Amino acid sequence: MSKQSLPVIDQAAVCCAPMVREPLGEIDAVELSRMFKALSDPVRLRLLSLIASHEGGEACVCDLTGPFDVSQPTISHHLKVLREAGLVGSERRGTWVYYWVMPAALNRLAALLQAPADSKVAK
Amino acid sequence: MSKQSLPVIDQAAVCCAPMVREPLGEIDAVELSRMFKALSDPVRLRLLSLIASHEGGEACVCDLTGPFDVSQPTISHHLKVLREAGLVGSERRGTWVYYWVMPAALNRLAALLQAPADSKVAK
DNA sequence: CGACTGTATCGACAGCCATCGATACAGAAG
DNA sequence: CTTCTGTATCGATGGCTGTCGATACAGTCG
């Protein structure tokens, strides 16, 4: 069940109502946890923001390996994780491979986390 | 460096601008990845939504152990992870311990993930 | 006080994951 | 075709993490 290369997560299949509203189903929770797991690594978070904030909304891998202290295979691995989570898309154009974010996926997670102002005051 | 019981994440120290706008700093990425890691488990996601959607905005642990197939110590462990990530707060009142979500933390993550409509059309 | 219930901690263990070097693959350039 | 560069895959490895049973702790009730 926990095979390494899972199929890319199907965006439409995942729920999107705020989790504050109603309890998450077990199935949805599994799908969503995969996406959050993709965000649970500092390198992947920075990769994602680098891609998202890059001019034109996409970035070549060659732009992404520089800012990190980890090896090129590791960067490639992290990009694969982000892609399989459905958070980024990629395409080869000639020599270089380009990555871009999938806004719908990010917005879905954002909507899920949306909480009402202050249902309970933090102590 | 990777001790099990980290101090609870300080909310105010973490950035909140959309990551699509500008690249995440290394420090912020580490902080944020800890919170996303707390969300990267199906049981914890369901726990969080159970707590958030519970009447009164808080739930007793006794309300949370039932819906799951895992043992009570495991639930307790997951609640601790959520608490140390700053996503929930807790308090003992007499015999029972109550948990509630920290809306500011959820909203901060939601804001971070907010992406512009469709900077690039998904292929 | 002692018994009982609800919750947390401990120690162990199996499976997962981030990382690396080595290497394979894809396209461009000579 | 050969070489070179950019990227992905492979296999190994050390560390992290989800899970459990056993047990400790906190508060309530007789």
Coordinates of C-alpha atoms (C1' of nucleotides) in Angstrom, one line a residue:
Chain A
M1 CA 0.0 0.0 0.0
S2 CA 2.9 2.3 0.6
K3 CA 4.6 1.9 -2.7
Q4 CA 7.1 4.6 -3.4
S5 CA 5.8 5.8 -6.8
L6 CA 2.2 6.6 -6.2
P7 CA 0.1 7.9 -9.1
V8 CA -0.2 11.6 -9.2
I9 CA -3.0 12.8 -6.9
D10 CA -6.2 13.6 -8.7
Q11 CA -7.1 17.1 -7.8
A12 CA -10.8 16.8 -8.4
A13 CA -11.2 13.9 -6.0
V14 CA -10.2 15.8 -2.9
C15 CA -12.6 17.7 -0.7
C16 CA -12.2 21.4 -0.2
A17 CA -14.5 22.6 2.6
P18 CA -12.8 24.1 5.6
M19 CA -11.9 21.3 8.0
V20 CA -13.2 23.5 10.8
R21 CA -16.7 22.9 9.4
E22 CA -17.0 19.2 9.5
P23 CA -14.8 16.2 10.4
L24 CA -12.6 14.9 7.6
G25 CA -13.4 11.5 6.1
E26 CA -10.8 8.9 6.4
I27 CA -10.3 8.7 2.6
D28 CA -10.0 12.5 2.2
A29 CA -7.6 12.6 5.2
V30 CA -5.3 10.1 3.5
E31 CA -5.3 12.1 0.2
L32 CA -4.7 15.4 1.9
S33 CA -2.0 14.1 4.3
R34 CA 0.0 13.1 1.2
M35 CA -0.1 16.7 0.0
F36 CA 0.9 18.1 3.4
K37 CA 3.7 15.5 3.6
A38 CA 5.0 17.0 0.4
L39 CA 5.1 20.3 2.2
S40 CA 6.7 18.9 5.3
D41 CA 10.3 19.3 4.2
P42 CA 12.2 22.6 4.3
V43 CA 13.9 22.0 1.0
R44 CA 10.6 21.3 -0.7
L45 CA 8.9 24.3 0.8
R46 CA 11.7 26.5 -0.5
L47 CA 11.7 24.8 -3.9
L48 CA 8.0 25.4 -4.1
S49 CA 8.3 29.1 -3.3
L50 CA 11.2 29.5 -5.6
I51 CA 9.2 28.0 -8.4
A52 CA 6.1 30.0 -7.6
S53 CA 7.8 33.3 -7.2
H54 CA 10.1 32.8 -10.3
E55 CA 9.6 35.1 -13.2
G56 CA 7.0 33.7 -15.6
G57 CA 5.6 31.4 -12.9
E58 CA 8.0 28.6 -13.8
A59 CA 11.6 27.7 -13.3
C60 CA 14.2 25.5 -14.8
V61 CA 15.8 22.9 -12.6
C62 CA 19.1 24.7 -13.3
D63 CA 17.7 27.7 -11.4
L64 CA 16.8 25.5 -8.5
T65 CA 20.0 23.5 -7.7
G66 CA 22.1 26.6 -6.9
P67 CA 20.4 27.9 -3.7
F68 CA 20.7 24.7 -1.8
D69 CA 23.4 22.8 0.0
V70 CA 22.1 19.4 -1.1
S71 CA 23.1 17.4 -4.2
Q72 CA 21.4 17.5 -7.6
P73 CA 19.9 14.0 -7.2
T74 CA 18.3 15.1 -3.9
I75 CA 16.8 18.2 -5.6
S76 CA 15.5 16.0 -8.4
H77 CA 14.0 13.7 -5.8
H78 CA 12.2 16.5 -4.0
L79 CA 10.8 17.8 -7.3
K80 CA 9.5 14.4 -8.0
V81 CA 7.7 14.3 -4.6
L82 CA 6.1 17.7 -5.2
R83 CA 5.0 16.5 -8.7
E84 CA 3.5 13.3 -7.4
A85 CA 1.7 15.2 -4.8
G86 CA 0.1 17.2 -7.5
L87 CA 1.6 20.5 -6.3
V88 CA 3.7 21.2 -9.3
G89 CA 3.7 20.3 -13.0
S90 CA 6.8 19.8 -15.2
E91 CA 7.8 19.7 -18.8
R92 CA 11.0 19.1 -20.7
R93 CA 11.8 21.8 -23.3
G94 CA 14.9 21.0 -25.2
T95 CA 17.8 20.6 -22.8
W96 CA 16.1 21.9 -19.7
V97 CA 13.1 20.8 -17.6
Y98 CA 10.7 23.4 -16.3
Y99 CA 8.5 23.3 -13.2
W100 CA 5.5 25.4 -12.3
V101 CA 3.1 25.3 -9.4
M102 CA -0.5 24.1 -9.6
P103 CA -2.5 27.0 -8.1
A104 CA -5.6 24.9 -7.8
A105 CA -3.9 22.4 -5.5
L106 CA -2.4 25.1 -3.3
N107 CA -5.7 27.0 -3.1
R108 CA -7.5 23.8 -2.1
L109 CA -5.2 23.3 0.8
A110 CA -5.5 26.9 1.8
A111 CA -9.3 26.7 1.8
L112 CA -9.2 23.6 3.9
L113 CA -7.1 25.4 6.6
Q114 CA -9.2 28.5 6.6
A115 CA -10.4 28.9 10.2
P116 CA -12.9 31.4 11.5
A117 CA -11.4 34.5 13.1
D118 CA -11.0 33.4 16.8
S119 CA -13.5 30.7 17.8
K120 CA -11.5 30.4 21.0
V121 CA -9.1 33.0 22.3
A122 CA -5.6 31.5 22.6
K123 CA -4.5 31.4 26.1
Chain B
M1 CA 19.4 18.9 16.5
S2 CA 16.4 16.7 15.9
K3 CA 15.3 16.2 19.5
Q4 CA 11.9 14.7 19.9
S5 CA 10.4 17.3 22.2
L6 CA 10.9 20.6 20.5
P7 CA 9.6 23.8 22.1
V8 CA 6.2 24.8 20.9
I9 CA 6.5 26.8 17.8
D10 CA 6.3 30.5 18.4
Q11 CA 3.5 31.8 16.1
A12 CA 4.7 35.4 15.8
A13 CA 8.2 34.3 14.6
V14 CA 6.8 32.8 11.4
C15 CA 6.3 34.6 8.2
C16 CA 2.9 34.8 6.5
A17 CA 3.2 36.4 3.1
P18 CA 2.1 34.1 0.2
M19 CA 5.0 31.9 -0.8
V20 CA 4.1 32.7 -4.4
R21 CA 5.2 36.2 -3.9
E22 CA 8.8 35.7 -2.7
P23 CA 11.1 32.8 -2.0
L24 CA 11.0 31.5 1.5
G25 CA 14.0 32.0 3.8
E26 CA 15.7 28.9 5.1
I27 CA 14.7 29.7 8.7
D28 CA 11.1 30.2 7.9
A29 CA 11.1 27.1 5.8
V30 CA 12.2 25.0 8.7
E31 CA 9.6 26.5 11.0
L32 CA 6.8 26.1 8.5
S33 CA 7.8 22.6 7.5
R34 CA 7.4 21.5 11.1
M35 CA 3.8 22.7 11.0
F36 CA 3.1 21.0 7.7
K37 CA 4.7 17.8 9.1
A38 CA 2.2 17.9 11.8
L39 CA -0.5 17.9 9.1
S40 CA 1.1 15.1 7.1
D41 CA -0.5 12.2 8.9
P42 CA -4.1 11.1 8.2
V43 CA -4.9 10.5 11.9
R44 CA -3.7 14.0 12.9
L45 CA -5.6 15.6 10.1
R46 CA -8.8 13.9 11.3
L47 CA -8.0 14.7 14.9
L48 CA -7.6 18.4 14.0
S49 CA -10.9 18.5 12.0
L50 CA -12.7 16.6 14.8
I51 CA -11.4 19.2 17.3
A52 CA -12.1 22.2 15.1
S53 CA -15.6 21.1 14.2
H54 CA -16.6 20.0 17.7
E55 CA -19.3 21.9 19.4
G56 CA -17.9 24.8 21.4
G57 CA -14.6 24.7 19.4
E58 CA -13.0 22.3 21.8
A59 CA -13.0 18.6 22.4
C60 CA -12.1 16.2 25.3
V61 CA -9.6 13.5 24.5
C62 CA -12.4 11.1 25.4
D63 CA -14.3 12.3 22.4
L64 CA -11.3 11.7 20.2
T65 CA -10.2 8.2 20.9
G66 CA -13.4 6.5 19.7
P67 CA -13.4 7.3 16.0
F68 CA -10.0 5.7 15.4
D69 CA -8.6 2.3 15.2
V70 CA -5.3 3.2 16.9
S71 CA -4.6 2.9 20.6
Q72 CA -5.0 5.6 23.2
P73 CA -1.3 6.2 23.6
T74 CA -1.0 6.7 19.9
I75 CA -3.8 9.3 20.0
S76 CA -2.1 11.0 22.9
H77 CA 1.2 11.0 20.8
H78 CA -0.5 12.6 17.8
L79 CA -2.2 15.3 20.0
K80 CA 1.2 16.1 21.4
V81 CA 2.6 16.5 17.9
L82 CA -0.2 18.9 17.0
R83 CA 0.3 20.9 20.2
E84 CA 4.1 21.2 19.7
A85 CA 3.5 22.4 16.2
G86 CA 1.4 25.2 17.7
L87 CA -1.7 24.0 15.8
V88 CA -3.8 23.2 18.9
G89 CA -3.9 24.2 22.6
S90 CA -4.8 22.1 25.5
E91 CA -5.9 22.4 29.1
R92 CA -6.8 20.0 31.9
R93 CA -10.1 20.6 33.5
G94 CA -10.7 18.2 36.3
T95 CA -10.6 14.6 35.1
W96 CA -10.6 15.5 31.4
V97 CA -8.2 17.2 29.0
Y98 CA -9.6 19.5 26.4
Y99 CA -8.0 20.5 23.1
W100 CA -8.9 23.4 20.7
V101 CA -7.4 24.6 17.5
M102 CA -5.3 27.7 17.2
P103 CA -7.0 29.6 14.4
A104 CA -4.1 32.0 13.9
A105 CA -1.8 29.2 13.1
L106 CA -4.2 27.6 10.6
N107 CA -4.9 31.0 9.0
R108 CA -1.2 31.7 8.7
L109 CA -0.6 28.5 6.8
A110 CA -3.7 29.1 4.6
A111 CA -2.4 32.6 3.7
L112 CA 1.0 31.2 2.9
L113 CA -0.5 28.7 0.4
Q114 CA -2.8 31.3 -1.2
A115 CA -2.0 31.3 -4.9
P116 CA -3.1 33.7 -7.6
A117 CA -5.9 32.4 -9.7
D118 CA -4.1 30.6 -12.5
S119 CA -0.7 32.1 -13.3
K120 CA -0.1 29.1 -15.5
V121 CA -2.8 26.9 -17.0
A122 CA -2.4 23.3 -15.9
K123 CA -1.7 21.1 -18.9
Chain C
dC1 C1' -6.6 6.5 52.8
dG2 C1' -7.5 3.2 48.6
dA3 C1' -9.7 2.2 44.3
dC4 C1' -10.9 3.7 39.9
dT5 C1' -10.9 6.4 35.5
dG6 C1' -8.8 9.4 32.1
dT7 C1' -4.5 10.8 30.0
dA8 C1' 0.5 10.9 29.3
dT9 C1' 5.1 8.9 29.1
dC10 C1' 8.4 5.1 28.3
dG11 C1' 10.9 1.7 25.6
dA12 C1' 10.9 -1.1 21.7
dC13 C1' 10.4 -2.1 16.9
dA14 C1' 9.3 -2.0 12.1
dG15 C1' 8.7 0.8 8.2
dC16 C1' 9.5 5.2 5.9
dC17 C1' 12.5 9.0 4.1
dA18 C1' 16.2 12.4 3.1
dT19 C1' 20.5 12.1 1.5
dC20 C1' 24.5 10.6 -1.1
dG21 C1' 27.6 8.7 -5.0
dA22 C1' 27.4 6.3 -9.1
dT23 C1' 25.3 5.8 -13.2
dA24 C1' 21.8 6.1 -16.9
dC25 C1' 19.2 8.8 -20.0
dA26 C1' 17.9 12.9 -23.2
dG27 C1' 19.0 16.4 -26.1
dA28 C1' 22.4 19.7 -28.2
dA29 C1' 26.8 20.6 -30.2
dG30 C1' 30.7 19.5 -32.7
Chain D
dC1 C1' 28.7 9.2 -34.3
dT2 C1' 30.9 11.2 -30.3
dT3 C1' 31.1 14.2 -26.7
dC4 C1' 29.2 17.2 -23.5
dT5 C1' 25.7 19.1 -20.3
dG6 C1' 21.4 18.8 -17.8
dT7 C1' 18.3 15.8 -15.3
dA8 C1' 16.5 11.5 -13.5
dT9 C1' 17.0 6.9 -11.5
dC10 C1' 19.3 3.4 -8.6
dG11 C1' 21.0 1.2 -4.4
dA12 C1' 22.7 1.9 0.1
dT13 C1' 22.4 4.0 4.6
dG14 C1' 21.5 6.5 8.9
dG15 C1' 17.9 8.8 11.2
dC16 C1' 13.2 9.8 11.9
dT17 C1' 8.3 8.3 13.0
dG18 C1' 3.9 5.8 13.8
dT19 C1' 2.5 2.2 16.5
dC20 C1' 2.1 -0.8 20.4
dG21 C1' 1.9 -2.7 25.4
dA22 C1' 3.3 -1.6 29.9
dT23 C1' 3.3 1.7 33.1
dA24 C1' 3.2 6.2 35.5
dC25 C1' 0.6 10.2 36.7
dA26 C1' -3.7 13.3 37.9
dG27 C1' -8.0 13.8 39.7
dT28 C1' -12.4 12.0 41.5
dC29 C1' -15.1 9.1 44.4
dG30 C1' -16.1 6.2 48.4

